[in-house]
Coordinates of C-alpha atoms in Angstrom, one line a residue:
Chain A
X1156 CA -2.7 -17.9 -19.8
X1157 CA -5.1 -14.9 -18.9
X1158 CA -4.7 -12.4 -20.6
X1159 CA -6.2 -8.9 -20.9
X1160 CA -7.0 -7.2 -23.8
X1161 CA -7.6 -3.6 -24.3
X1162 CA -9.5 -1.5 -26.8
X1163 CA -8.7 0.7 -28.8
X1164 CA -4.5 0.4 -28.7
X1165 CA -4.7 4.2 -29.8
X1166 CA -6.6 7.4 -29.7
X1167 CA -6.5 10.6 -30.0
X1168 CA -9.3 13.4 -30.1
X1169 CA -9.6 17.0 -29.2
X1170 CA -10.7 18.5 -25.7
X1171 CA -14.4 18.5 -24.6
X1172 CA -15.4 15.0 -26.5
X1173 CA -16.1 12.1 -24.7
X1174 CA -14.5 8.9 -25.1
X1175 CA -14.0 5.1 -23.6
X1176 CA -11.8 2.6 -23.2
X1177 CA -12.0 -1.2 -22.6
X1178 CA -10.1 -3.6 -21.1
X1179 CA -11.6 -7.4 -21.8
X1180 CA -11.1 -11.1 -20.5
X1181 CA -12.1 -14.6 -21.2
X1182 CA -11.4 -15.2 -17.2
X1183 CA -13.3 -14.0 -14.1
X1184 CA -10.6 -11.6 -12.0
X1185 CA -11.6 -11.4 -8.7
X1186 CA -11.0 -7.5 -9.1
X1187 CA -9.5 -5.3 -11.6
X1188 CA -7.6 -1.9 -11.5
X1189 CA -6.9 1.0 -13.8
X1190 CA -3.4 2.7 -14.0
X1191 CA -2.6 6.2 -16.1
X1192 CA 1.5 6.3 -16.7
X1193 CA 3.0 9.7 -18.1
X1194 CA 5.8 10.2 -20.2
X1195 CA 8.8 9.2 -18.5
X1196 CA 6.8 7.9 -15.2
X1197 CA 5.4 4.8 -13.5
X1198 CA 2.2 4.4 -13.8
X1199 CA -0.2 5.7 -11.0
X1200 CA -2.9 4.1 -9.9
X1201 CA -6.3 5.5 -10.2
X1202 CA -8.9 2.9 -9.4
X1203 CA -9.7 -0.5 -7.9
X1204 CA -13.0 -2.6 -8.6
X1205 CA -13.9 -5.3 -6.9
X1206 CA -17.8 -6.1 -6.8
X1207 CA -19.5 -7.5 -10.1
X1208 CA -21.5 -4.4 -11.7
X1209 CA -19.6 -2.0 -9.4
X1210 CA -19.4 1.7 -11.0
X1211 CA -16.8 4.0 -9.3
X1212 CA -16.4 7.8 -10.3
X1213 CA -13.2 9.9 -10.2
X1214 CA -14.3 13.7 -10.7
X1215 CA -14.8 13.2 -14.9
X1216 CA -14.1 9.8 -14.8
X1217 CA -16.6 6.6 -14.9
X1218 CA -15.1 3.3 -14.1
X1219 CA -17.2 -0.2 -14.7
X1220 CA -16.8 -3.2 -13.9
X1221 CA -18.6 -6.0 -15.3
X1222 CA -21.3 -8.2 -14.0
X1223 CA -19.4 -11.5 -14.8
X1224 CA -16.1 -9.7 -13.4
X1225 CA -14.6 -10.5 -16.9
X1226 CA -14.5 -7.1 -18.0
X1227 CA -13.9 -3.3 -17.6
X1228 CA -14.9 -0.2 -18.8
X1229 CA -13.0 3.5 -18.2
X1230 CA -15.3 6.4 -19.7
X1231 CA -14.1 9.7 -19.8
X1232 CA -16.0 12.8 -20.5
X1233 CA -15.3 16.3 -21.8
X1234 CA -11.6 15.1 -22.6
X1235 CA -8.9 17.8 -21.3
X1236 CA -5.0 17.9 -22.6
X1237 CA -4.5 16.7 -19.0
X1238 CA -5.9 13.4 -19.4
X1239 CA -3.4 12.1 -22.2
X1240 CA -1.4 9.7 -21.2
X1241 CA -1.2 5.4 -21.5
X1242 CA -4.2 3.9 -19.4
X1243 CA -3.3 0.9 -18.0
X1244 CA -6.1 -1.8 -16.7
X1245 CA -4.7 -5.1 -14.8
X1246 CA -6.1 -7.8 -12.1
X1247 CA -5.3 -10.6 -10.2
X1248 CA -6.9 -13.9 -11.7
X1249 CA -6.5 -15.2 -8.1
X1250 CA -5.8 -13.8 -4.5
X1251 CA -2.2 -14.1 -3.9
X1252 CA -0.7 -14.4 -8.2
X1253 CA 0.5 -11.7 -9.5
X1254 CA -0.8 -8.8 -11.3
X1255 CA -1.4 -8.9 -15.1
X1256 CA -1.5 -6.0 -17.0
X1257 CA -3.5 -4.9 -20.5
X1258 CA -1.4 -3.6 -23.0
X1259 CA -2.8 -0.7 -22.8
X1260 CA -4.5 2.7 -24.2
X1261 CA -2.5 5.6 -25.3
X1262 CA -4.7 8.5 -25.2
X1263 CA -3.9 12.1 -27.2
X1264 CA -6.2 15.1 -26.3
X1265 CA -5.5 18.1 -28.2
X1266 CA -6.4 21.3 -27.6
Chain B
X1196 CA 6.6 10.7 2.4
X1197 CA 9.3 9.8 0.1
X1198 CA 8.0 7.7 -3.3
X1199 CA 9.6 4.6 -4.6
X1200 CA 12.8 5.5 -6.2
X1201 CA 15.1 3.5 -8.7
X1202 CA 18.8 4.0 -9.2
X1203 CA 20.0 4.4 -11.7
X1204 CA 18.0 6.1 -14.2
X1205 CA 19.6 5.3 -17.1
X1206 CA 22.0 2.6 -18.6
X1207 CA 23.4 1.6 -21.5
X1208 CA 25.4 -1.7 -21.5
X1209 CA 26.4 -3.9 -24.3
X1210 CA 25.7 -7.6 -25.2
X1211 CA 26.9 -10.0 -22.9
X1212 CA 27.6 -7.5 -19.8
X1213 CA 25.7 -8.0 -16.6
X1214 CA 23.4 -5.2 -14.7
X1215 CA 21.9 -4.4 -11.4
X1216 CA 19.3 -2.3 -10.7
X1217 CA 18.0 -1.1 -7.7
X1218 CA 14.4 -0.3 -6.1
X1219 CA 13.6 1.6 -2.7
X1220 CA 10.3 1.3 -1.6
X1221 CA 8.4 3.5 0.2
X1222 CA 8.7 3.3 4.0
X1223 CA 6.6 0.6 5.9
X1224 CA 6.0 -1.3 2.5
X1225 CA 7.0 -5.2 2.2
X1226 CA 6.0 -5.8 -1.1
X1227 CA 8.6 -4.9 -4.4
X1228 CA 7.9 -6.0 -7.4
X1229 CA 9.5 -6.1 -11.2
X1230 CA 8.1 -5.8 -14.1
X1231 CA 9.8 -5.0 -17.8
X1232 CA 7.6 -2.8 -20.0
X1233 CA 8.3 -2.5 -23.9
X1234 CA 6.5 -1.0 -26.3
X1235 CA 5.1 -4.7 -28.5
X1236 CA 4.9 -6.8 -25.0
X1237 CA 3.3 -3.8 -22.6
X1238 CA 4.0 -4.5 -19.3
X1239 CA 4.8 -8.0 -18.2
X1240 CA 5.8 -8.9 -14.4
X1241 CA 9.2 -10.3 -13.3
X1242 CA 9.0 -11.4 -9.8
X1243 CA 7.8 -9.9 -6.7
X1244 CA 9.7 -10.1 -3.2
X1245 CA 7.4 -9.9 0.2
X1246 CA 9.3 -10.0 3.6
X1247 CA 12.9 -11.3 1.4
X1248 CA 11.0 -14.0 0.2
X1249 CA 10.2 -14.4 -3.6
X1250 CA 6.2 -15.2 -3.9
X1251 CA 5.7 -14.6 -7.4
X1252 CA 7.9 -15.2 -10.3
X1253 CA 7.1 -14.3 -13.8
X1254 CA 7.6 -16.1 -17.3
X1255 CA 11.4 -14.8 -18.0
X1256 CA 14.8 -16.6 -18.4
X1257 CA 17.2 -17.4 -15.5
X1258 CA 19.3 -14.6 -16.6
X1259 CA 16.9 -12.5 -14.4
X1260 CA 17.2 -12.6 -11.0
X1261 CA 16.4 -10.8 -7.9
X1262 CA 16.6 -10.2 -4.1
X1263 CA 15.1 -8.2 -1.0
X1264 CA 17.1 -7.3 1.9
X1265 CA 15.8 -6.7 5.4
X1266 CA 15.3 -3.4 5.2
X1267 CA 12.9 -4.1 2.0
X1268 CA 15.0 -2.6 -0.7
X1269 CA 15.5 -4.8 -3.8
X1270 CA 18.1 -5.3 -6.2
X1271 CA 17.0 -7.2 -10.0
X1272 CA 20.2 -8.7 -12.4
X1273 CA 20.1 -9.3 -15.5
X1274 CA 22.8 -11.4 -16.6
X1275 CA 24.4 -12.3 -20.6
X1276 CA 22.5 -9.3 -21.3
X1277 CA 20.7 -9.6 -24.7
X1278 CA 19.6 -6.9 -27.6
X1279 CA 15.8 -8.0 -26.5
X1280 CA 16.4 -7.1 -23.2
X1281 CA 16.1 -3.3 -23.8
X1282 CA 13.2 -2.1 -22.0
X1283 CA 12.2 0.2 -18.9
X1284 CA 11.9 -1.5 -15.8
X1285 CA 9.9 -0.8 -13.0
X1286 CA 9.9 -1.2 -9.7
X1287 CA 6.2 -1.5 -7.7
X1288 CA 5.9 -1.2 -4.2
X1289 CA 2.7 -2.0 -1.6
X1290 CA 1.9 -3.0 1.4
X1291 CA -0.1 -6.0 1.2
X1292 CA 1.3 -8.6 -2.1
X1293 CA 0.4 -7.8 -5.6
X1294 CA -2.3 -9.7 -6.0
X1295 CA -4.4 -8.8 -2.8
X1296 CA -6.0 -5.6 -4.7
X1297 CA -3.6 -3.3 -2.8
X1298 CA -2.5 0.0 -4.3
X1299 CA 0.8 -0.7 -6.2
X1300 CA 3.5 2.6 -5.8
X1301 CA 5.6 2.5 -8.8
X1302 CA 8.7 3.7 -9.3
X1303 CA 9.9 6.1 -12.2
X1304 CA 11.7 3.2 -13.8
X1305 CA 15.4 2.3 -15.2
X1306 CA 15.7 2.9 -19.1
X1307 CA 18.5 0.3 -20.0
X1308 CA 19.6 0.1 -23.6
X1309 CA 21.8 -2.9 -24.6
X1310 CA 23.9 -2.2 -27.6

């Protein structure tokens, strides 16, 4: 089974610091995407990365994607209330299966 | 254009009843798929229905099934409903399958509680 792990399960810290989340794998995805889900939503997604190495940025967000393709990275920086909220990472271990989602991060920013 | 919607929002049934649920997608998109998120398992996938035919199917009982008519609307049951079963599930839809890197639209989700 592939699974993806994600790190920290919980976190909370107050607007303006900087913080990051990971989403990990013993197995090569051929790409991996990053979903934020509100209270009471579906998740939305925010981000796909395909390419080994690739770096995609979204306003004050950094996304990573690891050289191996095993891994991901979401960095945010100066925090704001808006941003709380579970984030979500998931991939495809092949073209054609189905998606597999992390567990997720639950993210609190306080003002 | 209109988002995925799920009917109904909410439902509480008891052990051993039976429930449908039901997912519009959004216009033009083939692709639904299920998944049942709780808080200790996260979100774990169903099944997913492209063109009325099931390409995926997750790691759950028989007691789940699906369906996608023509018009690319899809129904999940749930049969001998179980206490374990409580969960929100959410409906996904896109236009290329799952697991093709396309953008995934989900839906609000159905809260069911089973007493």
């Amino acid at each position: 089974t592939q699974l993806l792990e994600q790190s920290p399960q919980f976190l909370s810290i107050q607007e303006g610091e900087n913080l990051t989340v990971y989403c990990n794998s013993s197995s090569v995805f051929s790409s991996l995407q990053w979903y934020r889900q509100e209270p009471g939503e579906g998740p939305v997604l925010l981000v796909t990365v395909v390419t080994g190495g690739e770096v995609k940025k979204l306003k004050r967000l950094t996304f990573q994607f690891g050289d191996a393709r095993k891994d991901s990275s979401l960095h945010i920086t100066a925090a704001q209330p808006g941003d709380t909220g579970l984030y979500l990472c998931a991939g495809a271990p092949q073209a054609g299966t189905a998606l597999i989602f992390g567990k997720g991060t639950t993210l609190s920013v306080s003002s | 254009k209109a988002g995925v919607t799920q009917t109904p929002r909410y439902l509480i049934k008891t052990r051993g009843q039976q429930v449908t649920l039901s997912c519009s997608p959004i216009s033009g998109h083939r692709s639904v798929s299920w998944y049942q998120q709780t808080p200790g398992q996260g979100l774990q996938f169903l099944f997913e229905y492209f063109s009325e035919t099931q390409r995926n199917k997750g790691n759950f009982p028989g007691r789940f099934s699906g369906r996608q008519f023509s018009n690319s609307r899809s129904e999940m049951n749930v049969s001998t409903l179980e206490l374990g079963d409580s969960a929100l599930y959410l409906c996904a839809s896109s236009l290329v399958t799952s697991g093709e890197s396309g953008e995934q639209f989900f839906g609000p989700g159905t809260r069911l509680t089973v007493l």
